[in-house]
mmCIF file of C-alpha atoms in Angstrom:
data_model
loop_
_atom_site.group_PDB
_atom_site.id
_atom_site.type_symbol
_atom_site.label_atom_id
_atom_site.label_comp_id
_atom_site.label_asym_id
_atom_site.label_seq_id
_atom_site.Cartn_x
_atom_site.Cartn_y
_atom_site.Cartn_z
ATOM 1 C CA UNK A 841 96.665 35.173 61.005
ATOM 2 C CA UNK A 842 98.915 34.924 58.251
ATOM 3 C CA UNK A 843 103.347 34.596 58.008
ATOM 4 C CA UNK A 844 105.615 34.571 55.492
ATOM 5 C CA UNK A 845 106.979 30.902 56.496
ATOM 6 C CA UNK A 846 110.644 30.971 53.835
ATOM 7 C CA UNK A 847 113.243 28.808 53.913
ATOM 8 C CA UNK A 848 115.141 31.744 54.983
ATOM 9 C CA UNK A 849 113.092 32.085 58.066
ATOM 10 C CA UNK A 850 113.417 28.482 58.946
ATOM 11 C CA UNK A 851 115.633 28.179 61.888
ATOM 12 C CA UNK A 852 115.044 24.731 62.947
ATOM 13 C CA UNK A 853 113.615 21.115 61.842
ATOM 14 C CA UNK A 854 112.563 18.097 63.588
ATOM 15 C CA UNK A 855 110.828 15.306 63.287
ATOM 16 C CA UNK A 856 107.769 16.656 64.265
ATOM 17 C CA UNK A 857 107.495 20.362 63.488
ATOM 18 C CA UNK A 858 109.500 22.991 61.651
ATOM 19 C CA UNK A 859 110.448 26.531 63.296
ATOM 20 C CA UNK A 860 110.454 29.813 61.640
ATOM 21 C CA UNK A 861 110.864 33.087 63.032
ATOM 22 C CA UNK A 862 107.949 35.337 62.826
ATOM 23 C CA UNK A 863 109.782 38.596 63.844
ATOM 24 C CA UNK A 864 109.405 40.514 66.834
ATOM 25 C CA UNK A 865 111.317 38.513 68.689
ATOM 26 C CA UNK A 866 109.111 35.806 68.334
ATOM 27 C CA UNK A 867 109.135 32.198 66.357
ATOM 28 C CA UNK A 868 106.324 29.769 65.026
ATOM 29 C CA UNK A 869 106.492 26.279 66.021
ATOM 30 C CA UNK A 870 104.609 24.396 63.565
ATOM 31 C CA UNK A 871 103.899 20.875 63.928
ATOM 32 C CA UNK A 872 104.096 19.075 60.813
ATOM 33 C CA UNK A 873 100.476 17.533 59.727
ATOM 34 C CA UNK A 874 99.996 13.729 61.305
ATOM 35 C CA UNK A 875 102.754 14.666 63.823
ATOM 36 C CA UNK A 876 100.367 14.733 66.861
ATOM 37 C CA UNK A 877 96.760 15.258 67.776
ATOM 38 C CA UNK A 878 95.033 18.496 68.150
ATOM 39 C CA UNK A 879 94.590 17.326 71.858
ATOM 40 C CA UNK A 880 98.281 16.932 71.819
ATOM 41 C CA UNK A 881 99.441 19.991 70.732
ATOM 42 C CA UNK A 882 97.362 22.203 72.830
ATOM 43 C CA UNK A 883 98.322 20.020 75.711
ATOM 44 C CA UNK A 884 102.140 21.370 74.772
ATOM 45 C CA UNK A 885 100.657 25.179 74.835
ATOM 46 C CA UNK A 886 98.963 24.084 78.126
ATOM 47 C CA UNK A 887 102.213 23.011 79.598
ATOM 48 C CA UNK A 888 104.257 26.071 78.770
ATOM 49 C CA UNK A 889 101.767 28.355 80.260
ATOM 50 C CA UNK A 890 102.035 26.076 83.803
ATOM 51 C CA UNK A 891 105.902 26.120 83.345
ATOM 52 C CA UNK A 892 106.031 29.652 83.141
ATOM 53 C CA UNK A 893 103.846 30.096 86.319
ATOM 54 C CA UNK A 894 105.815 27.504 87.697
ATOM 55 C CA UNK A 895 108.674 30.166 87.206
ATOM 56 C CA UNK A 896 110.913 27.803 85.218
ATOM 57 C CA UNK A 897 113.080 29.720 82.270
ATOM 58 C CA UNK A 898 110.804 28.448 79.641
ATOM 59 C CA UNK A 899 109.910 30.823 76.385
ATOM 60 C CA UNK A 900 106.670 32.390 76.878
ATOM 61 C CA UNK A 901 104.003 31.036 75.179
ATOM 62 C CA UNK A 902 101.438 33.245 73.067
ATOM 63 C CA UNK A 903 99.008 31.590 71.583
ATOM 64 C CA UNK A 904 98.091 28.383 69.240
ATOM 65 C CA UNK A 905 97.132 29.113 66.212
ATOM 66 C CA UNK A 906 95.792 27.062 62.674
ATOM 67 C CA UNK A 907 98.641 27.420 60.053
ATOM 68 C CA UNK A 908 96.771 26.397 56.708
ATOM 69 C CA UNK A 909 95.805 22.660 57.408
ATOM 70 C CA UNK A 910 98.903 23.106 60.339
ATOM 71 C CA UNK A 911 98.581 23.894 63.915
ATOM 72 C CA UNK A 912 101.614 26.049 65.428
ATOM 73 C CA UNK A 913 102.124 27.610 68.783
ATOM 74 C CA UNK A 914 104.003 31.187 68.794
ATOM 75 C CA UNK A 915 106.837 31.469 71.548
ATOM 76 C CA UNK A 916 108.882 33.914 72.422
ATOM 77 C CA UNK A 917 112.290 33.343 70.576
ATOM 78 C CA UNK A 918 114.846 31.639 73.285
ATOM 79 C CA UNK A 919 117.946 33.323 73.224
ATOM 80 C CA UNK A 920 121.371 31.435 72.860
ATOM 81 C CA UNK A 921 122.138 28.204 71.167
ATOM 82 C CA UNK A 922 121.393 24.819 72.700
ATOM 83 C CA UNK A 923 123.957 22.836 74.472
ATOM 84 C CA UNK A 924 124.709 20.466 72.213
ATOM 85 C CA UNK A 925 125.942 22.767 69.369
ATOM 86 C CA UNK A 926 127.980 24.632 71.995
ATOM 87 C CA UNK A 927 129.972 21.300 73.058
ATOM 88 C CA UNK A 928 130.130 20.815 69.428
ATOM 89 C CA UNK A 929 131.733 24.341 68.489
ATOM 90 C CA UNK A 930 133.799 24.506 72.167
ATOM 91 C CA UNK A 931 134.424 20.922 72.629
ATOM 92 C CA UNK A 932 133.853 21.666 76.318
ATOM 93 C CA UNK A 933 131.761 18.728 77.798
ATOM 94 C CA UNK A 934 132.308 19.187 81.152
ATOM 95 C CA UNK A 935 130.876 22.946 81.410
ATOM 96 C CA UNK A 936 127.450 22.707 78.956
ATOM 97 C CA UNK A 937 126.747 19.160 81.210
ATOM 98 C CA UNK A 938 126.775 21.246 84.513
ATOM 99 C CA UNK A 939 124.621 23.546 83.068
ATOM 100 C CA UNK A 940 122.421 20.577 81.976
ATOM 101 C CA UNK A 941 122.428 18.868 85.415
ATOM 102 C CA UNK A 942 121.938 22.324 87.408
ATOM 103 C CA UNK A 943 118.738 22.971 85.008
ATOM 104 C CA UNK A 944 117.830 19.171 85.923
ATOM 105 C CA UNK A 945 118.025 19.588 89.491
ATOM 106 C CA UNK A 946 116.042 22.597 89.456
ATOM 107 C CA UNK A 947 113.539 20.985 87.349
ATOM 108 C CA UNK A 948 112.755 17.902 89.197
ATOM 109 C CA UNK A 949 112.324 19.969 92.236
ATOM 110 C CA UNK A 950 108.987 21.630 91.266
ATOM 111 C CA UNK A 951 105.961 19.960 91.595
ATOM 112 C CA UNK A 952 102.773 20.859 88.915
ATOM 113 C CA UNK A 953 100.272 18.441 90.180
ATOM 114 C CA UNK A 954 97.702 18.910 87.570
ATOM 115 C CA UNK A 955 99.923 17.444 84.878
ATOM 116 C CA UNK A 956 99.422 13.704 83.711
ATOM 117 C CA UNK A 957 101.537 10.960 85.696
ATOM 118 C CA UNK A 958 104.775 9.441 84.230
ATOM 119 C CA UNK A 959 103.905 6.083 84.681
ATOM 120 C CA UNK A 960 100.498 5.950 83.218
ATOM 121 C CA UNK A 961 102.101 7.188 79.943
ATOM 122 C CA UNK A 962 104.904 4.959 80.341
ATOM 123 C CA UNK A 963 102.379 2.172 79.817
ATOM 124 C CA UNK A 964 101.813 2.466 75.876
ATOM 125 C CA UNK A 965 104.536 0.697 75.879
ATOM 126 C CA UNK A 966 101.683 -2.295 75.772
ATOM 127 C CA UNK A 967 100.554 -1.040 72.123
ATOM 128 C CA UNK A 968 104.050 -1.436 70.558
ATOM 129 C CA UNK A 969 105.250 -4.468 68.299
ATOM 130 C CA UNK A 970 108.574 -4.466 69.232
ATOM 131 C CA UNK A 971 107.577 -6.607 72.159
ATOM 132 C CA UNK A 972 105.984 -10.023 72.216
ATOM 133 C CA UNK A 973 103.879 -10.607 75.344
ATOM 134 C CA UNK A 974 106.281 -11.827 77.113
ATOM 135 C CA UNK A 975 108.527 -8.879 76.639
ATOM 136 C CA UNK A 976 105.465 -6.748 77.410
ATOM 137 C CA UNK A 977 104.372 -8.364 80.467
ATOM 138 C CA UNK A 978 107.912 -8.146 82.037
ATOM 139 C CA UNK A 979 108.063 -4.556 81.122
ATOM 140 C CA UNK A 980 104.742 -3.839 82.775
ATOM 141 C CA UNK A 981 105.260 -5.549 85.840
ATOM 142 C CA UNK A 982 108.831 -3.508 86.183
ATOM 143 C CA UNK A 983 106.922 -0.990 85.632
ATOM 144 C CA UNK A 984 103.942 -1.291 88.386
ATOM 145 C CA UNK A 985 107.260 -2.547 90.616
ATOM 146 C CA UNK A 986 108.560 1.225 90.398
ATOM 147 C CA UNK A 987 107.951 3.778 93.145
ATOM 148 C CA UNK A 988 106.165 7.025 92.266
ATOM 149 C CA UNK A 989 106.879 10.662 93.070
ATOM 150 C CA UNK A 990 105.684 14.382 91.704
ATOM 151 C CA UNK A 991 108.477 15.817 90.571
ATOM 152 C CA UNK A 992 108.298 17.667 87.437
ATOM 153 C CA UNK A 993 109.689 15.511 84.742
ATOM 154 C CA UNK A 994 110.249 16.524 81.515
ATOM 155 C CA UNK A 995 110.470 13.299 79.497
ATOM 156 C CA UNK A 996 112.861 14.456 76.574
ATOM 157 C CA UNK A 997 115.388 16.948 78.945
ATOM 158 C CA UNK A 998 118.762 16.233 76.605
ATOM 159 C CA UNK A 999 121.038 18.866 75.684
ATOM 160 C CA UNK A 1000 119.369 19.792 72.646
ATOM 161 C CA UNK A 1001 116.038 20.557 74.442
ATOM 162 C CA UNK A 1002 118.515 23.300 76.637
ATOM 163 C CA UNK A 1003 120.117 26.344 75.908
ATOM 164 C CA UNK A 1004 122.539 29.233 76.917
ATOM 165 C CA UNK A 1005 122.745 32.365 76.383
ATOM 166 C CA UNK A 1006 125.926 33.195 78.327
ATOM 167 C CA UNK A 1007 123.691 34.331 81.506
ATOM 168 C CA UNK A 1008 120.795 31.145 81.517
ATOM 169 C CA UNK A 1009 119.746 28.310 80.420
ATOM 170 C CA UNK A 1010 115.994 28.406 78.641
ATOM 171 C CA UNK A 1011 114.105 24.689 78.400
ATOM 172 C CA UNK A 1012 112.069 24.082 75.301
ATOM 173 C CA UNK A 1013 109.968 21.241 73.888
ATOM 174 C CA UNK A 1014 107.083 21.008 76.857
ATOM 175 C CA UNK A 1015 104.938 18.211 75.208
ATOM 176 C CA UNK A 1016 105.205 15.520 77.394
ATOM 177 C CA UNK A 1017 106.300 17.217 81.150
ATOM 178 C CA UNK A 1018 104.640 14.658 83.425
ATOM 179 C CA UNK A 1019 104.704 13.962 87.565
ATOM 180 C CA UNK A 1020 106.579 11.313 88.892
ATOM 181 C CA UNK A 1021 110.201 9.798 90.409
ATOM 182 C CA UNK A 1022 112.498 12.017 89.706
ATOM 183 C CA UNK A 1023 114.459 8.658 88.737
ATOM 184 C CA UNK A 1024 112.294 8.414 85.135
ATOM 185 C CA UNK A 1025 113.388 11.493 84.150
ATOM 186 C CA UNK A 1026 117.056 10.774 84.894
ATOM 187 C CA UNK A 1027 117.063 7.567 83.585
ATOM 188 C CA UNK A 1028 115.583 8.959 80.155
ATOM 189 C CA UNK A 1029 118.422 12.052 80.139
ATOM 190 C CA UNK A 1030 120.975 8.593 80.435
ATOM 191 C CA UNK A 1031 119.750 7.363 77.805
ATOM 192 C CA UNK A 1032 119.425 10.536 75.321
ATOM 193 C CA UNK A 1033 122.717 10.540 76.450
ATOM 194 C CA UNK A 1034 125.004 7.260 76.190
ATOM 195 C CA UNK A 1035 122.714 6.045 73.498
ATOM 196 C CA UNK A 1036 121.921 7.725 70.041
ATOM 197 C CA UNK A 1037 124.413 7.928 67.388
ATOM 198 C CA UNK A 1038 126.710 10.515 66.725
ATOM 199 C CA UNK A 1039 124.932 13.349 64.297
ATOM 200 C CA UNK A 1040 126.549 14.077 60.274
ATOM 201 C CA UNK A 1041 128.335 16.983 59.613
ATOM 202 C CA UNK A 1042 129.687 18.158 63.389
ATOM 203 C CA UNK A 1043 133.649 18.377 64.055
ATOM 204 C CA UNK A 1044 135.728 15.565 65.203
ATOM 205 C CA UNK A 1045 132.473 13.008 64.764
ATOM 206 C CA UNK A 1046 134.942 10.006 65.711
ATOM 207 C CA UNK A 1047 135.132 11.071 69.441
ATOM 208 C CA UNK A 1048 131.550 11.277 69.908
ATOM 209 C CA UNK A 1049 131.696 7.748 72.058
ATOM 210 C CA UNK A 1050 133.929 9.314 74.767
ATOM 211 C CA UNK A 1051 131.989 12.629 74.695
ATOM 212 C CA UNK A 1052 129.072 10.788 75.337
ATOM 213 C CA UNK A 1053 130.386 9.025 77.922
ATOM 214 C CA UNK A 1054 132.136 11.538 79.570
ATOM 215 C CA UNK A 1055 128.594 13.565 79.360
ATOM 216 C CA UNK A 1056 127.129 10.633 80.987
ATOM 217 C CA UNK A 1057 129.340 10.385 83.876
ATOM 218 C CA UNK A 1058 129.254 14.036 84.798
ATOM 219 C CA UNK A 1059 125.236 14.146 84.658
ATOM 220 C CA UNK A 1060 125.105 11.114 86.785
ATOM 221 C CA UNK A 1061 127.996 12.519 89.784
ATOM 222 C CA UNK A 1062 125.950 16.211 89.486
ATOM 223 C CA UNK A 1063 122.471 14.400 89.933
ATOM 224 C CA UNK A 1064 123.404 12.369 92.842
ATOM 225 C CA UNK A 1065 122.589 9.060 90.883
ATOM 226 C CA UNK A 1066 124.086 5.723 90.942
ATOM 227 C CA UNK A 1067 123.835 3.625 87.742
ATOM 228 C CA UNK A 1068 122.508 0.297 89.857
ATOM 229 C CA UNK A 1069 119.922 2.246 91.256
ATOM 230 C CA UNK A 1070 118.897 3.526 87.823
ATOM 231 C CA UNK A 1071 118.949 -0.039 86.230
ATOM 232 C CA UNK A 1072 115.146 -0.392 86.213
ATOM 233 C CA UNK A 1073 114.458 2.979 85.018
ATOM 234 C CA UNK A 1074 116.547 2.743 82.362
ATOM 235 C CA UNK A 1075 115.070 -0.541 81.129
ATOM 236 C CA UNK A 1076 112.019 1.176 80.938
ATOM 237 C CA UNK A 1077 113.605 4.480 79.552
ATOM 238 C CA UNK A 1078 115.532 2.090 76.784
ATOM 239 C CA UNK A 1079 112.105 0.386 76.393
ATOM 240 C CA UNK A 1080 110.115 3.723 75.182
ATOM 241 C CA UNK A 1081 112.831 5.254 73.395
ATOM 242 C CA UNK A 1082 113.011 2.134 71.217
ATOM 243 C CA UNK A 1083 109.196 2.597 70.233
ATOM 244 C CA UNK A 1084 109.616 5.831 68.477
ATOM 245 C CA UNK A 1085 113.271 5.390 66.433
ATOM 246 C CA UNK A 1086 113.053 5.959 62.821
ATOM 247 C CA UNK A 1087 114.578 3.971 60.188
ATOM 248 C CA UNK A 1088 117.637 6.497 59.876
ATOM 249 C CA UNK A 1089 118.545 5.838 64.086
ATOM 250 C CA UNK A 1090 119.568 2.277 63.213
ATOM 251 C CA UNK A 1091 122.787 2.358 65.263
ATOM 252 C CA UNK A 1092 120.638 3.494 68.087
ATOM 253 C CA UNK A 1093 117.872 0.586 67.336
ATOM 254 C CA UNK A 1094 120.858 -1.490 67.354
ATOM 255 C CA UNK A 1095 122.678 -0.486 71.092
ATOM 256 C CA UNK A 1096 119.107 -0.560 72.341
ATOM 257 C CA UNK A 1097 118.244 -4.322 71.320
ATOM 258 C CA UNK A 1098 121.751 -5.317 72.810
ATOM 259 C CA UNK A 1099 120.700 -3.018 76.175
ATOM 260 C CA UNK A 1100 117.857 -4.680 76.929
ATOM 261 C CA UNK A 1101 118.431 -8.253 75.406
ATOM 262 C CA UNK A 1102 121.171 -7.937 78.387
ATOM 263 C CA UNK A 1103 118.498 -7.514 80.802
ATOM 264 C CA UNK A 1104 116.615 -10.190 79.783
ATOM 265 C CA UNK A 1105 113.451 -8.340 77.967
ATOM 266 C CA UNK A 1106 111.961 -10.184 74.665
ATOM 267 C CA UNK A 1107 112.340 -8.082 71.932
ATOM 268 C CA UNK A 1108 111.282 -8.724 68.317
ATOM 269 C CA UNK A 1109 112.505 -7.259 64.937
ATOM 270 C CA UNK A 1110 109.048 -5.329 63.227
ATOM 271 C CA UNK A 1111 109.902 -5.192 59.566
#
């Protein structure tokens, strides 16, 4: 199978994969090479097709397909734009964040048993360096201290992940849906939230902060959640974020040291 993968057709870029619309109402999502395993990526395709079954508003997922020395996955093309450029372009925090939380709520209510468990993935966070063993050990055994659950967790649900098309939202980026307490996956939408560092180029950039905090408060009093009770699973939310931050997220390395030097977890600076 062969596209015609321009510039032109480009309409979005990530770390890990580029997406260009094929036509027909339908984009390519093509992981860039190194990004992930082939395991990985047809774990994502996997995912979709049990989210769609699971009759969550998810773009339907077509096939996987090699790309040159690439692997992509064609979806359906989600309509709308994601929440976060529509807070950006309205300014209107409080309305894309109910969306966000309703979508949440919904979410973490289904249960897809045959998907891996949130916890056992949580546990790489033994292979990092930015822990000595003492900071790994305390992680671990907050970890094991945590309670488990099945709901459907999504493990990167932020408001760029969600969009609107003036009817619905539509949820992309499956990779990594998992089972387990419903708190995980609210601690990690906390921290996607109150955490990372306001983007270049979007409108009024210096009230970002309060936006973000004013995101965070209305996620938290829509999901039911009290920070305290969330304290552990944002440790270990803060604790796998900080794993994967590039060199260009510094201000968010930086908040994230502070976070959980405050909570007493050994940290170490990899060079």
């Amino acid at each position: 199978m062969s596209f015609i993968l321009t510039q032109d057709r480009m309409i979005g870029r990530g770390n890990t994969a580029e997406v260009f619309d094929i036509g027909d109402n339908r984009v390519l999502k093509l992981f860039r090479t190194g990004a992930y395993s082939q395991g990985e990526m047809e774990r994502e395709f996997q995912n979709a097709l049990l989210a769609e079954r699971a009759g969550l508003p998810v773009p339907k997922a077509h096939s996987i397909v090699p790309v040159g020395e690439r692997t992509g996955i064609i979806y359906d093309k989600a309509p709308g734009e994601t929440l976060l450029e529509l807070i950006f372009k309205t300014g209107d925090v409080e309305t894309y964040t109910l969306k966000l939380a309703a979508l949440h709520k919904w979410l973490l209510d289904v249960s897809l048993p045959s998907v891996k468990s949130c916890k056992k993935g949580l546990r790489k966070i033994e292979r990092t360096e930015r822990f000595p063993l003492e900071g790994k050990a305390k992680l671990l055994k907050l970890l094991d201290s945590l309670p488990d659950g099945d709901s459907l967790c999504h493990d990167d649900f932020h408001f760029g992940n969600v969009l609107w098309d003036g009817k619905q939202t539509y949820l992309i980026d499956l990779m990594d849906i998992c089972k387990g307490n419903r708190n995980f996956d609210i601690a990690r939408t906390l921290y996607l939230t109150e955490f990372p560092q306001a983007p270049e180029n979007i409108p009024n950039r210096e009230n970002f902060p309060e936006m973000q905090k004013l995101a965070a408060d209305i996620y938290l009093r829509e999901m039911g959640a009290a920070r305290d009770e969330l304290e552990p699973f944002l440790i270990i939310a803060a604790a796998r974020s900080l794993t994967g931050l590039k060199d260009d997220q510094a201000k968010q390395q930086e908040l994230t040291l502070q976070y959980l030097r405050s909570k007493k977890i050994p940290v170490q600076i990899v060079i």
